[in-house]
Coordinates of C-alpha atoms and ligand atoms in Angstrom, one line a residue:
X1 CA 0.0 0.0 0.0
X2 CA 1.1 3.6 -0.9
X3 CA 0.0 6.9 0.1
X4 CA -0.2 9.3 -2.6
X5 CA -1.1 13.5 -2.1
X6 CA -1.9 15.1 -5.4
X7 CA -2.3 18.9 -6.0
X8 CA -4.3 18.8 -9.4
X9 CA -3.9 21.6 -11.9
X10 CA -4.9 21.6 -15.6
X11 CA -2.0 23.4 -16.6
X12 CA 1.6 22.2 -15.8
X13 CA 4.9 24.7 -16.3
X14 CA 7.3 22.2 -15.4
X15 CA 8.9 24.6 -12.4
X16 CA 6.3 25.8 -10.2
X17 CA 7.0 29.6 -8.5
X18 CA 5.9 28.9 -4.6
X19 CA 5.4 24.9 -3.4
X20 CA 1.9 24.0 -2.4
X21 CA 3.0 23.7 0.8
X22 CA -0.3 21.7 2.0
X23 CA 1.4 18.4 -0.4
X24 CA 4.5 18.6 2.1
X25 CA 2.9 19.2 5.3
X26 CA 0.0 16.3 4.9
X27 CA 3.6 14.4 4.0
X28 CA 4.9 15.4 7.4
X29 CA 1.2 14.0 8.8
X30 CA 1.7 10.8 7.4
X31 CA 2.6 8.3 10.0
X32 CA 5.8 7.0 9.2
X33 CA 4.9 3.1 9.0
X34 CA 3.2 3.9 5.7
X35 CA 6.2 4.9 4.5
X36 CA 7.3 8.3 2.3
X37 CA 4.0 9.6 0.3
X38 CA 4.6 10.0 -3.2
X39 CA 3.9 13.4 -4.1
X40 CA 2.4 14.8 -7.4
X41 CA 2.8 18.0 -8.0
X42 CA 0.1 18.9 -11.5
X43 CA 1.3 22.2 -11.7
X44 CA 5.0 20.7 -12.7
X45 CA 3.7 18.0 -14.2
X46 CA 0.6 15.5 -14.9
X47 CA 0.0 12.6 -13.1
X48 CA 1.1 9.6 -14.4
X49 CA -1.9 7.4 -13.1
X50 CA -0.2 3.8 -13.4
X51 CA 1.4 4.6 -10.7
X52 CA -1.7 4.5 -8.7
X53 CA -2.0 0.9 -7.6
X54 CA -5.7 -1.3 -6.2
X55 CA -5.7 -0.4 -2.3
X56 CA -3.6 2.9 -2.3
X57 CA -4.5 5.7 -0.8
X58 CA -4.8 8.6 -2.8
X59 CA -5.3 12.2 -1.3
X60 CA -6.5 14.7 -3.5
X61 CA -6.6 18.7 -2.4
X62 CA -9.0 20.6 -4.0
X63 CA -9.8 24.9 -4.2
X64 CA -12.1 26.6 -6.9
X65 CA -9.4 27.0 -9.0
X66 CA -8.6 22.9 -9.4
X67 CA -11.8 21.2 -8.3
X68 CA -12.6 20.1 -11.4
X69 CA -9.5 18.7 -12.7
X70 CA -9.4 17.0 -9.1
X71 CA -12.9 15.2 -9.3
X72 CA -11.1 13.5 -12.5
X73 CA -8.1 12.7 -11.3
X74 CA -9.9 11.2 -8.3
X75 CA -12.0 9.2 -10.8
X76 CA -9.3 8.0 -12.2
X77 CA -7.5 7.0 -8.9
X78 CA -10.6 4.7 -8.1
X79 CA -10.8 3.3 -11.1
X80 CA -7.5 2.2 -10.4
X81 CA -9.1 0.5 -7.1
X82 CA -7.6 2.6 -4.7
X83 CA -8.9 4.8 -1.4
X84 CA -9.9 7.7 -2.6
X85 CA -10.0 10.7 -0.1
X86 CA -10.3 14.5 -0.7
X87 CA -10.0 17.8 1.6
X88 CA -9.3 21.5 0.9
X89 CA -11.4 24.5 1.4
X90 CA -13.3 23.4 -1.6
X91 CA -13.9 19.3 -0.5
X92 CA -14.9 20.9 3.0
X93 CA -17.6 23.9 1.7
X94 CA -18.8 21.2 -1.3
X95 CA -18.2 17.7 0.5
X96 CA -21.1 16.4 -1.6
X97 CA -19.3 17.0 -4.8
X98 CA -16.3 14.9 -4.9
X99 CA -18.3 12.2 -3.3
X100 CA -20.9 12.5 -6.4
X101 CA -18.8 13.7 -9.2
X102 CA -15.4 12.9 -8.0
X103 CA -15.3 9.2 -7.0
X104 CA -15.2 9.8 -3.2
X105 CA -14.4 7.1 -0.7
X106 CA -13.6 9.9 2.0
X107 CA -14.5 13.4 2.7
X108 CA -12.3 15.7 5.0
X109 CA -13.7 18.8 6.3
X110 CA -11.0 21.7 7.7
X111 CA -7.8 21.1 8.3
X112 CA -6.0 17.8 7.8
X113 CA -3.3 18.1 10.1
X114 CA -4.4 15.9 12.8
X115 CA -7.0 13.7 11.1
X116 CA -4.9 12.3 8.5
X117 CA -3.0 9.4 10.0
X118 CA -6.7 8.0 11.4
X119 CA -7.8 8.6 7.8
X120 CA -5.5 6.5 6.4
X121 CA -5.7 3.4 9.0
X122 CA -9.0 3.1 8.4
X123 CA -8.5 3.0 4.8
X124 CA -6.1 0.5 5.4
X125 CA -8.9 -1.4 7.7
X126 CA -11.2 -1.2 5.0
X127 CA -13.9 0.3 6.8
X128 CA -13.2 4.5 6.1
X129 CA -15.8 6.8 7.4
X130 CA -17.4 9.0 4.8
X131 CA -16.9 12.1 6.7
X132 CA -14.0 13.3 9.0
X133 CA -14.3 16.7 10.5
X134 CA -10.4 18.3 11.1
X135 CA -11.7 21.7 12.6
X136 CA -9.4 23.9 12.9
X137 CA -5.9 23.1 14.1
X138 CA -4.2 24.6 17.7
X139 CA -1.1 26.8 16.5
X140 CA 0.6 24.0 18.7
X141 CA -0.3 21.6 16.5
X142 CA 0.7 22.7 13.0
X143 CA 3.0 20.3 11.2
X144 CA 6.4 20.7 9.7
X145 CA 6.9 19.8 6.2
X146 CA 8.5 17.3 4.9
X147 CA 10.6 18.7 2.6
X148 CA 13.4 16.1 1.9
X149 CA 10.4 14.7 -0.4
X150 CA 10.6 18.2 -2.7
X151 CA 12.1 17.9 -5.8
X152 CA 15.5 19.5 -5.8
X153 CA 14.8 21.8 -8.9
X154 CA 10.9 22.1 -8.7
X155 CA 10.4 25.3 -7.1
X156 CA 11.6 29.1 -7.3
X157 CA 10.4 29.4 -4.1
X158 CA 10.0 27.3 -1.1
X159 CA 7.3 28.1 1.7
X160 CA 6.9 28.1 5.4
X161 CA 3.5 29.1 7.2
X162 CA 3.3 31.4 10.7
X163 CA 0.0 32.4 10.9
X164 CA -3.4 31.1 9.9
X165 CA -7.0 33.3 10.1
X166 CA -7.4 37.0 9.6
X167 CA -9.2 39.5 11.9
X168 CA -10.8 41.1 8.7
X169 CA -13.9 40.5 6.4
X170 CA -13.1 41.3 3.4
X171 CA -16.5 40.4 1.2
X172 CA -14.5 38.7 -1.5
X173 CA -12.1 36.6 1.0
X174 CA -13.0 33.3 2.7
X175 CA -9.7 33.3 4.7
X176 CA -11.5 34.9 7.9
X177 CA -14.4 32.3 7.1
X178 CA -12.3 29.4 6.9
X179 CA -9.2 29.7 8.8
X180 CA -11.0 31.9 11.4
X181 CA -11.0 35.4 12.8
X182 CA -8.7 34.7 15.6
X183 CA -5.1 34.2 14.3
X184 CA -3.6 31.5 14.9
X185 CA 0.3 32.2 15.4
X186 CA 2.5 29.4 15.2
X187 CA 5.7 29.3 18.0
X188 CA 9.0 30.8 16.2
X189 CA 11.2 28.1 16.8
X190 CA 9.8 25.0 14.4
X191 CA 9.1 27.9 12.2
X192 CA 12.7 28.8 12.2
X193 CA 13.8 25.1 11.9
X194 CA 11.8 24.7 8.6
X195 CA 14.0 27.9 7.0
X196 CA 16.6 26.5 8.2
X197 CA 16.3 23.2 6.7
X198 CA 15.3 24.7 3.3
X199 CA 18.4 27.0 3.0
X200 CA 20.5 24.0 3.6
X201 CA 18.5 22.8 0.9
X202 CA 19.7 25.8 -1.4
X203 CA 16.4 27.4 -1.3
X204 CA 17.3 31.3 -0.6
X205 CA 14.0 32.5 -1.7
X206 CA 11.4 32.1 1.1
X207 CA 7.1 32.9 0.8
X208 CA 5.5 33.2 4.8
X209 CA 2.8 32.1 3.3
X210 CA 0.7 33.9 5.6
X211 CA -2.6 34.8 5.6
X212 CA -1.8 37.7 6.8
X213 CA 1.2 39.1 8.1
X214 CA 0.5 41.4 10.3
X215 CA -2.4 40.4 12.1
X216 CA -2.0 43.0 15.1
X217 CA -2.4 46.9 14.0
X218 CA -1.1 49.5 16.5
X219 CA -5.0 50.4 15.8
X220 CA -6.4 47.0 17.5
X221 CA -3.9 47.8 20.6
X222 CA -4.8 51.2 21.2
X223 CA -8.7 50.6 20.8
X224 CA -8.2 47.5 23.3
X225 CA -6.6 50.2 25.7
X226 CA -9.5 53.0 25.4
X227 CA -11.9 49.5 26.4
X228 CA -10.0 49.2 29.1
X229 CA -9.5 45.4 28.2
X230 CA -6.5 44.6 29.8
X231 CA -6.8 40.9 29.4
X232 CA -7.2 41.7 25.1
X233 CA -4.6 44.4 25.6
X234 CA -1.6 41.9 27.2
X235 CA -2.6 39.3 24.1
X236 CA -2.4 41.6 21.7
X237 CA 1.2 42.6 23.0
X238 CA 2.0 39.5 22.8
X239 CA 1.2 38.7 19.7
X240 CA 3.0 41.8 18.2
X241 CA 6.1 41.0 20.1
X242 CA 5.8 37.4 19.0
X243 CA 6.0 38.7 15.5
X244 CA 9.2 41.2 16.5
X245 CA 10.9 38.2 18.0
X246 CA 10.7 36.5 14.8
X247 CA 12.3 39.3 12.2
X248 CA 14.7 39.5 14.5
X249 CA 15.6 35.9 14.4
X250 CA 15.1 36.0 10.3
X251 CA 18.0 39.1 10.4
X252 CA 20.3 36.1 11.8
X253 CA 20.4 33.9 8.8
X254 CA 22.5 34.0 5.8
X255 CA 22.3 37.6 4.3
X256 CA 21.5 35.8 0.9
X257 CA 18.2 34.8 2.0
X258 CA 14.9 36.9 0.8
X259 CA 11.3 36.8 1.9
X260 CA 7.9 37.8 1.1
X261 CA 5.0 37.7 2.7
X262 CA 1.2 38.6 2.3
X263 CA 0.0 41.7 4.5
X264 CA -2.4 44.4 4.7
X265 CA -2.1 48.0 3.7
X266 CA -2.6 49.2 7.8
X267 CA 1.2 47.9 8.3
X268 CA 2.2 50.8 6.5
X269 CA 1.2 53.0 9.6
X270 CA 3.5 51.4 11.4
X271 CA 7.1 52.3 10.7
X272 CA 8.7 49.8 13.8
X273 CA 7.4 46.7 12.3
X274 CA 8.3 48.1 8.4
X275 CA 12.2 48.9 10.0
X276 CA 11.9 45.3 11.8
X277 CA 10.3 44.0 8.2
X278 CA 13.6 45.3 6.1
X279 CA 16.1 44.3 9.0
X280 CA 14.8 40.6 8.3
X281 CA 14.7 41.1 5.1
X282 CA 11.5 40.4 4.1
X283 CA 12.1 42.5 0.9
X284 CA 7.9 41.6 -0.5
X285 CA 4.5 41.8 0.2
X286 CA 1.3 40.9 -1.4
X287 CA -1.0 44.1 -1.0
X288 CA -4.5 44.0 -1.3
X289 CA -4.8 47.2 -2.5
X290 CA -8.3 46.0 -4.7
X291 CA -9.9 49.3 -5.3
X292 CA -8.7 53.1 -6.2
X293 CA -11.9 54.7 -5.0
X294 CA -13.8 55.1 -2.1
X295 CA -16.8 53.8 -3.3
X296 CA -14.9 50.7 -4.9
X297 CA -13.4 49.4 -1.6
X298 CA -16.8 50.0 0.8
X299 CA -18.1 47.6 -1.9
X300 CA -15.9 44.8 -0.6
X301 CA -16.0 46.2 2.9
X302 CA -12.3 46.7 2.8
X303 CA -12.8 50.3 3.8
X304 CA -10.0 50.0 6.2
X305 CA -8.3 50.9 2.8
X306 CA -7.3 54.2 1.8
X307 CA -8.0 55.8 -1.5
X308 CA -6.6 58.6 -3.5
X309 CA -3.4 60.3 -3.0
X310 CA -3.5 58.8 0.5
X311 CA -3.7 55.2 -1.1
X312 CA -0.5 56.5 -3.0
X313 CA 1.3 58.1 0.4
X314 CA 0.3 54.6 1.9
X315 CA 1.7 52.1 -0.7
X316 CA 4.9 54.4 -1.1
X317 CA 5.7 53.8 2.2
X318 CA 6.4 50.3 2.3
X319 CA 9.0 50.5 -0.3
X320 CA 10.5 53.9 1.3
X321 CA 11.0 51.2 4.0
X322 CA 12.4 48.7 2.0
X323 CA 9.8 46.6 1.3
X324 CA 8.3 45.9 -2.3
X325 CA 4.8 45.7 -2.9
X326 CA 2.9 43.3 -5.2
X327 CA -0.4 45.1 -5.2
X328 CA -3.6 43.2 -6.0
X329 CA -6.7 44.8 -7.6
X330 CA -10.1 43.4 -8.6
X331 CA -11.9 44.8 -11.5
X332 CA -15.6 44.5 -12.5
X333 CA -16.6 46.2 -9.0
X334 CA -20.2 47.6 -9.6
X335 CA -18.5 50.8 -9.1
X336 CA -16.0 50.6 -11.8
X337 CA -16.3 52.5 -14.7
X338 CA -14.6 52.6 -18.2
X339 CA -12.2 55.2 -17.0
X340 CA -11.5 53.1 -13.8
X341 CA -8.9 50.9 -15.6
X342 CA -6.5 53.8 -16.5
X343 CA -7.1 55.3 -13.0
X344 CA -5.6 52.0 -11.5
X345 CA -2.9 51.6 -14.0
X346 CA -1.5 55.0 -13.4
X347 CA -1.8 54.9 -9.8
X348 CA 0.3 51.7 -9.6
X349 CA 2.7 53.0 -11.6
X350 CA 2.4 56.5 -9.5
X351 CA 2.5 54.3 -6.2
X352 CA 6.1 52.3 -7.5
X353 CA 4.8 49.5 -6.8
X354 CA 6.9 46.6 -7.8
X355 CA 5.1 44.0 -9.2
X356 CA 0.8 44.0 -9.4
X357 CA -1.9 41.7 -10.2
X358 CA -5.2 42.4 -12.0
X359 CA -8.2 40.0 -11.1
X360 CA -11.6 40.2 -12.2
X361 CA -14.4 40.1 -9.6
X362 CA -15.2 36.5 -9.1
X363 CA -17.8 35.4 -6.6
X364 CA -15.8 32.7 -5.0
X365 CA -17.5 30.2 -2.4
X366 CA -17.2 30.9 1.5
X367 CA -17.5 34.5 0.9
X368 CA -20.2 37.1 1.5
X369 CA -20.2 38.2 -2.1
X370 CA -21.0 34.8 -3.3
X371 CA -23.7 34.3 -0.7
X372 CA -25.5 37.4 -2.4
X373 CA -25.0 35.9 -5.2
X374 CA -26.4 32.6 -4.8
X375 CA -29.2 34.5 -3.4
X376 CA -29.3 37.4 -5.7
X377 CA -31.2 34.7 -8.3
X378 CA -34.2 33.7 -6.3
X379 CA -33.9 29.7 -6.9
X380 CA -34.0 30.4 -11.4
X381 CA -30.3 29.5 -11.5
X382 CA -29.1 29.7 -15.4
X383 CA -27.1 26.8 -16.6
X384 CA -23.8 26.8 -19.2
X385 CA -23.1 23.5 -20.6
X386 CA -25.8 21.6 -18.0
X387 CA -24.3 23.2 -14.6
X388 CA -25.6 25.8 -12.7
X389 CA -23.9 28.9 -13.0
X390 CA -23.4 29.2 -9.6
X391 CA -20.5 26.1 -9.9
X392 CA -19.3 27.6 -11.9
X393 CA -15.7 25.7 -11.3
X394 CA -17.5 22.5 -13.2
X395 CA -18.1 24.2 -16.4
X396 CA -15.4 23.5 -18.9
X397 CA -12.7 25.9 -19.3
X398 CA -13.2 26.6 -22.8
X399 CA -17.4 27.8 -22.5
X400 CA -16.9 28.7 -18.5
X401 CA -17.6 32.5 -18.5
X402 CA -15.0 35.3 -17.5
X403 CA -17.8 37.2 -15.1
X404 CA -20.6 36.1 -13.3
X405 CA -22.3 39.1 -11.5
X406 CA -23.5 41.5 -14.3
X407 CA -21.8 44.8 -14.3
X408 CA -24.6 48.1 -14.3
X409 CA -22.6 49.7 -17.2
X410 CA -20.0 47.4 -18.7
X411 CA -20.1 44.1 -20.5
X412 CA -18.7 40.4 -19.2
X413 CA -16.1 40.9 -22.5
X414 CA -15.6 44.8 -22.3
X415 CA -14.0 44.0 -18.5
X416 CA -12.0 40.9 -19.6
X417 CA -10.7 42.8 -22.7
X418 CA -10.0 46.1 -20.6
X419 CA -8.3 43.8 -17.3
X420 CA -6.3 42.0 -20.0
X421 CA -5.1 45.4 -21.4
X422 CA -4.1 46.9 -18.1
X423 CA -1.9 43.9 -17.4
X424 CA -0.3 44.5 -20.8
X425 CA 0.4 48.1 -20.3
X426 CA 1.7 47.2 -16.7
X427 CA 4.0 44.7 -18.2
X428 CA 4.7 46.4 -21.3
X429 CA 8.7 46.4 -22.0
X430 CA 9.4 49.9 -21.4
X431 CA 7.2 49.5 -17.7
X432 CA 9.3 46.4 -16.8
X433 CA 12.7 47.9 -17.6
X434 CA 11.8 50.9 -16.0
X435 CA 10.7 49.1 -12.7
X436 CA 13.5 47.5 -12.8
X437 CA 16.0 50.1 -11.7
X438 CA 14.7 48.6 -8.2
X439 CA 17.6 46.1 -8.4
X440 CA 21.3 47.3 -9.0
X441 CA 23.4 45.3 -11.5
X442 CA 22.6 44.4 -14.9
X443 CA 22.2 40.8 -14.5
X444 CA 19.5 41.1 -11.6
X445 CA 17.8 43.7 -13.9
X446 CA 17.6 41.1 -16.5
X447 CA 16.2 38.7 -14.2
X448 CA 13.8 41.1 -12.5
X449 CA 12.6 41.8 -16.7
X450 CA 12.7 38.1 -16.9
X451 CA 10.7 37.0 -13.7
X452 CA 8.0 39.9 -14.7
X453 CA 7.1 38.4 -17.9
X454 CA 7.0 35.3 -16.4
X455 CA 4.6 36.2 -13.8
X456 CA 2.0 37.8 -16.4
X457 CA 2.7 34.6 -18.6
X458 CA 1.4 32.4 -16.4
X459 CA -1.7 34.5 -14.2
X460 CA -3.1 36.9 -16.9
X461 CA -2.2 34.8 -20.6
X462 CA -3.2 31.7 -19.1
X463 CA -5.8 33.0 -17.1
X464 CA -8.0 35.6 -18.3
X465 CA -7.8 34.5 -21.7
X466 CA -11.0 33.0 -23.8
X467 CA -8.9 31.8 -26.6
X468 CA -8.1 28.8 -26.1
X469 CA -4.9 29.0 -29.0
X470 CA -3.6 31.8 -27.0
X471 CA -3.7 29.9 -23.6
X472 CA -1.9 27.1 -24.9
X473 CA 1.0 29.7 -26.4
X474 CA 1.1 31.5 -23.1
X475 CA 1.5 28.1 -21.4
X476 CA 4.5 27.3 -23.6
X477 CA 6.0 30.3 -23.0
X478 CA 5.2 30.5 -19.4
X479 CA 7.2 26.7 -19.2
X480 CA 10.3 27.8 -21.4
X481 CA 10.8 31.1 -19.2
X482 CA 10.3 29.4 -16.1
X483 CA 13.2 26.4 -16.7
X484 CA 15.6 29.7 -17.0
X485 CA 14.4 31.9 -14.0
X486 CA 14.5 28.9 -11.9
X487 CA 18.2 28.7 -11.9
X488 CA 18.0 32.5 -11.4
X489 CA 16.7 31.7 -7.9
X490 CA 18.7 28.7 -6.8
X491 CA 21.6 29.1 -4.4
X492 CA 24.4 26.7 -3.4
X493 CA 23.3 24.1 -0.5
X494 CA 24.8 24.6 3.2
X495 CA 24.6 21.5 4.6
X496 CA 26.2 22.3 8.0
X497 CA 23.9 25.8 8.1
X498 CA 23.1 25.5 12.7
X499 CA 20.1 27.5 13.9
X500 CA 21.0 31.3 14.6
X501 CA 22.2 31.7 18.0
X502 CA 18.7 33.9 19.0
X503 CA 16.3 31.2 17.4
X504 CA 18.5 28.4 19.3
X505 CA 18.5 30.5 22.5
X506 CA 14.9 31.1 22.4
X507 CA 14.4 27.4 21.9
X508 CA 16.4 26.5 24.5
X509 CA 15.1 28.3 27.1
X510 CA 11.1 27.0 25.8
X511 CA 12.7 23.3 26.0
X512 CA 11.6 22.7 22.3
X513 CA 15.6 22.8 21.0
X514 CA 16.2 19.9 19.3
X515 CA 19.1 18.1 18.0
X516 CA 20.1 19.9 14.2
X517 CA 20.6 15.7 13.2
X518 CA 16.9 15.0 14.2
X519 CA 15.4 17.4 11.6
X520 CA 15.7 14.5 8.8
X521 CA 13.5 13.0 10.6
X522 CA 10.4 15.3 10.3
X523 CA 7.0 14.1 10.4
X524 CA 7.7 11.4 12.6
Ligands
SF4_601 S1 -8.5 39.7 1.8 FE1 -6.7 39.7 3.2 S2 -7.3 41.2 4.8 FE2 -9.2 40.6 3.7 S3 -10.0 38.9 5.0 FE3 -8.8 38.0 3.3 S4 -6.8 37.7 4.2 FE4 -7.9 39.1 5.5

């Protein structure tokens, strides 16, 4: 018997840019007596399904994004004769679906972490359950990764996790849904062991694949203060020094390693954790700027935003700090207008941000917006290609519509062809070069022009396209660019690299140091 943990993905580049961490972690979950999992990364390559053998156990993650590509590969893994089980946000908000359309022997609900090793006895008994229920995991009880199962040349960049849940509720997110309100901060020092272990891998380039970075503002503090909640006010504090403790352990390590992280735009109002941010270098952050008008972000209830010139004060900030910003904006807002696409191109240009995505208003499940939604059509649901609109996911790439919620001024194709144009004019070749004064010598300009066409390659050619010629192009190009950049990001292995002497010390003194030697032995 062999366990097998596939991330599906209908489009494969050969290198992938961040690892799904999830495929190493559930590794580090399974019980050691079942020996290593064999992983399958889609978004590398496609599965090769022979080797899926009768009474395997195959575990299939599923999101929006893959769910439909994973309900095949899961039929195909049980009509090999093998244990078929499925989680992710999408198996747990849809658990009906995989076992219907995706050849289900077992559902799991929330996170896998603790559940998994049951999951997979009782496969091996024969007698799974249909349903296992994860909840949500104890910071205490997060897993490390196993990542002596990656492949050595797979990723640009590897991933470690500090934080799940975020305190907001953003209409559009399902983070704060499904992960929680209440953040979940992981201890620093098996956090610290995992970067270790992957610079001595060679990985340099590190995402804290956060939900959110920052989880306490200076805001939340001082309002906990004026409550006169003292018992909120010393956890907060905590918290925040937590997160101080851990830059300042990250400052420690090699001065070749990078990191980036996911944040929101309220960290820029606080200049001591920016300073702290730059002395670990933690040179990136994904934004969620969304909207460039008032009216625009109170539709998504992300009016903790700012707008305007203050938007551009804001988003300057981070980068007069040191850190880059990717900033991330949704178009097809009911508010948007025609002359809202140029508005947002100029001010990311105007804000220097760094890198910036462009994604078109998508109603995805677990949020508020796609509640309304659901709602919004009073039980006369249309269909495309036999599904209901509203799964959307299970309607076949080439017919599945760009938009869903109709816009009051603009068509489905007018936003598509208008989203797709601002991404070209962001990434034009005289935008890239330009941006890429951010970097100093010639080569890492190259590679900063290089890793921008990649990224639009791969999320607005291959994504927002209808064509399906043009995906297929984008896809090639995507895989031929990202076989070069990868060796842009891979740095020479150091085996003997120790814990810092502040991470160690720390450790030490919360009895969780372990022997360097034991960390092969993950998982266990
Ligand atoms: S979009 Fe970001 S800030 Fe908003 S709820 Fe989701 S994770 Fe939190």
């Amino acid at each position: 018997m062999r366990v097998h943990l596939v991330n599906p993905s209908d489009m494969s580049f050969g290198v992938g840019v961040i690892t799904p961490r999830w495929l190493y972690v559930l590794a580090g979950c399974t019980p050691r007596q079942y020996g290593d999992p064999h992983i399958v990364d889609e978004t590398l390559e496609q599965i090769d399904i022979s080797e899926i053998q009768s009474g395997d156990v195959v575990g299939i993650g599923i999101h929006t994004g893959n769910a439909l590509r994973g309900l095949a590969v899961g039929r195909m893994a049980r009509e090999r004769g093998a244990w078929v089980v499925y989680g992710g946000i999408h198996a747990t908000l849809f658990p009906e679906e995989p076992r219907k359309l995706g050849g289900a022997h077992v559902v799991v609900k929330g996170d896998g972490d603790n559940v998994w090793g049951q999951v997979i006895a009782d496969c091996v008994a024969g007698n799974p359950l249909e349903e296992y229920d994860g909840g949500r995991v104890e910071a205490t009880d997060f897993h490390k990764a196993r990542w002596d199962l990656m492949p050595t040349k797979g990723y640009m960049w590897a991933s470690v996790q500090t934080v799940r849940g975020c305190p907001k509720h953003c209409s559009f997110c399902s983070v704060w849904r499904t992960d929680g309100q209440k953040p979940r901060q992981r201890a620093n020092f098996p956090v610290m062991e995992e970067i270790v272990e992957l610079r001595r891998l060679g990985y340099r380039f590190l995402a804290l694949a956060d939900d959110n970075f920052y989880p306490v503002t200076i805001t939340d503090i001082a309002l906990a203060e004026k409550q006169g909640n003292e018992a909120r006010v010393a956890e907060l504090t905590r918290l925040r020094q937590e997160r101080f403790d851990f830059m300042e352990q990250l400052a420690e390590l090699p001065k070749d390693m990078v990191f980036f992280t996911q944040i929101t735009m309220e960290a820029a109002e606080d200049i001591e954790f920016l300073d702290a941010m730059r002395k670990a270098r933690i040179k990136g952050a994904l934004v969620g700027v969304e909207a460039v008008t008032e009216a625009g972000l109170k539709a998504v209830f992300k009016d903790f935003n700012l707008a305007g010139d203050g938007l551009v004060t804001r988003l300057k900030t981070f980068r007069e700090h040191g850190v880059h910003v990717l900033g991330s904006f949704i178009f097809g807002l009911p508010t948007d207008r025609e002359e809202t696409f140029q508005a947002t191109f100029e001010l990311a240009s105007k804000a220097d941000l760094t890198f910036a995505q462009f994604v078109m208003m998508t109603p995805f499940p677990g949020t508020v917006d796609f509640q309304r939604w659901e709602k919004s059509f009073d039980g006369q649901i249309p269909e495309v290609a036999g599904v209901p609109i509203t799964r959307y996911w299970r309607i076949p790439a080439e017919v599945r519509p760009k938009m869903f919620t109709p816009h009051p001024t603009m068509s489905a194709d007018e936003i598509r062809e208008r989203t797709q144009g601002v991404w070209d004019q962001f990434y034009s070749w005289p935008e890239v070069w330009k941006r890429s004064n951010c970097v100093k010598s010639l080569k890492a300009r190259l590679a900063f022009v290089l890793i921008s066409k990649l990224y639009r390659q791969m999320y607005a050619n291959t994504g927002i396209s209808t064509d399906s010629a043009r995906r297929e192009k984008a896809n090639k190009m995507a895989r031929l660019i990202a076989r070069y950049t990868r060796s842009l990001f891979r740095a020479k292995e150091m085996p003997t690299l120790q814990m810092p002497p502040l991470a160690a010390r720390a450790g030490a003194e919360h009895g969780s140091l372990v022997p360097s030697s034991s960390l092969v032995s993950l998982g266990d």
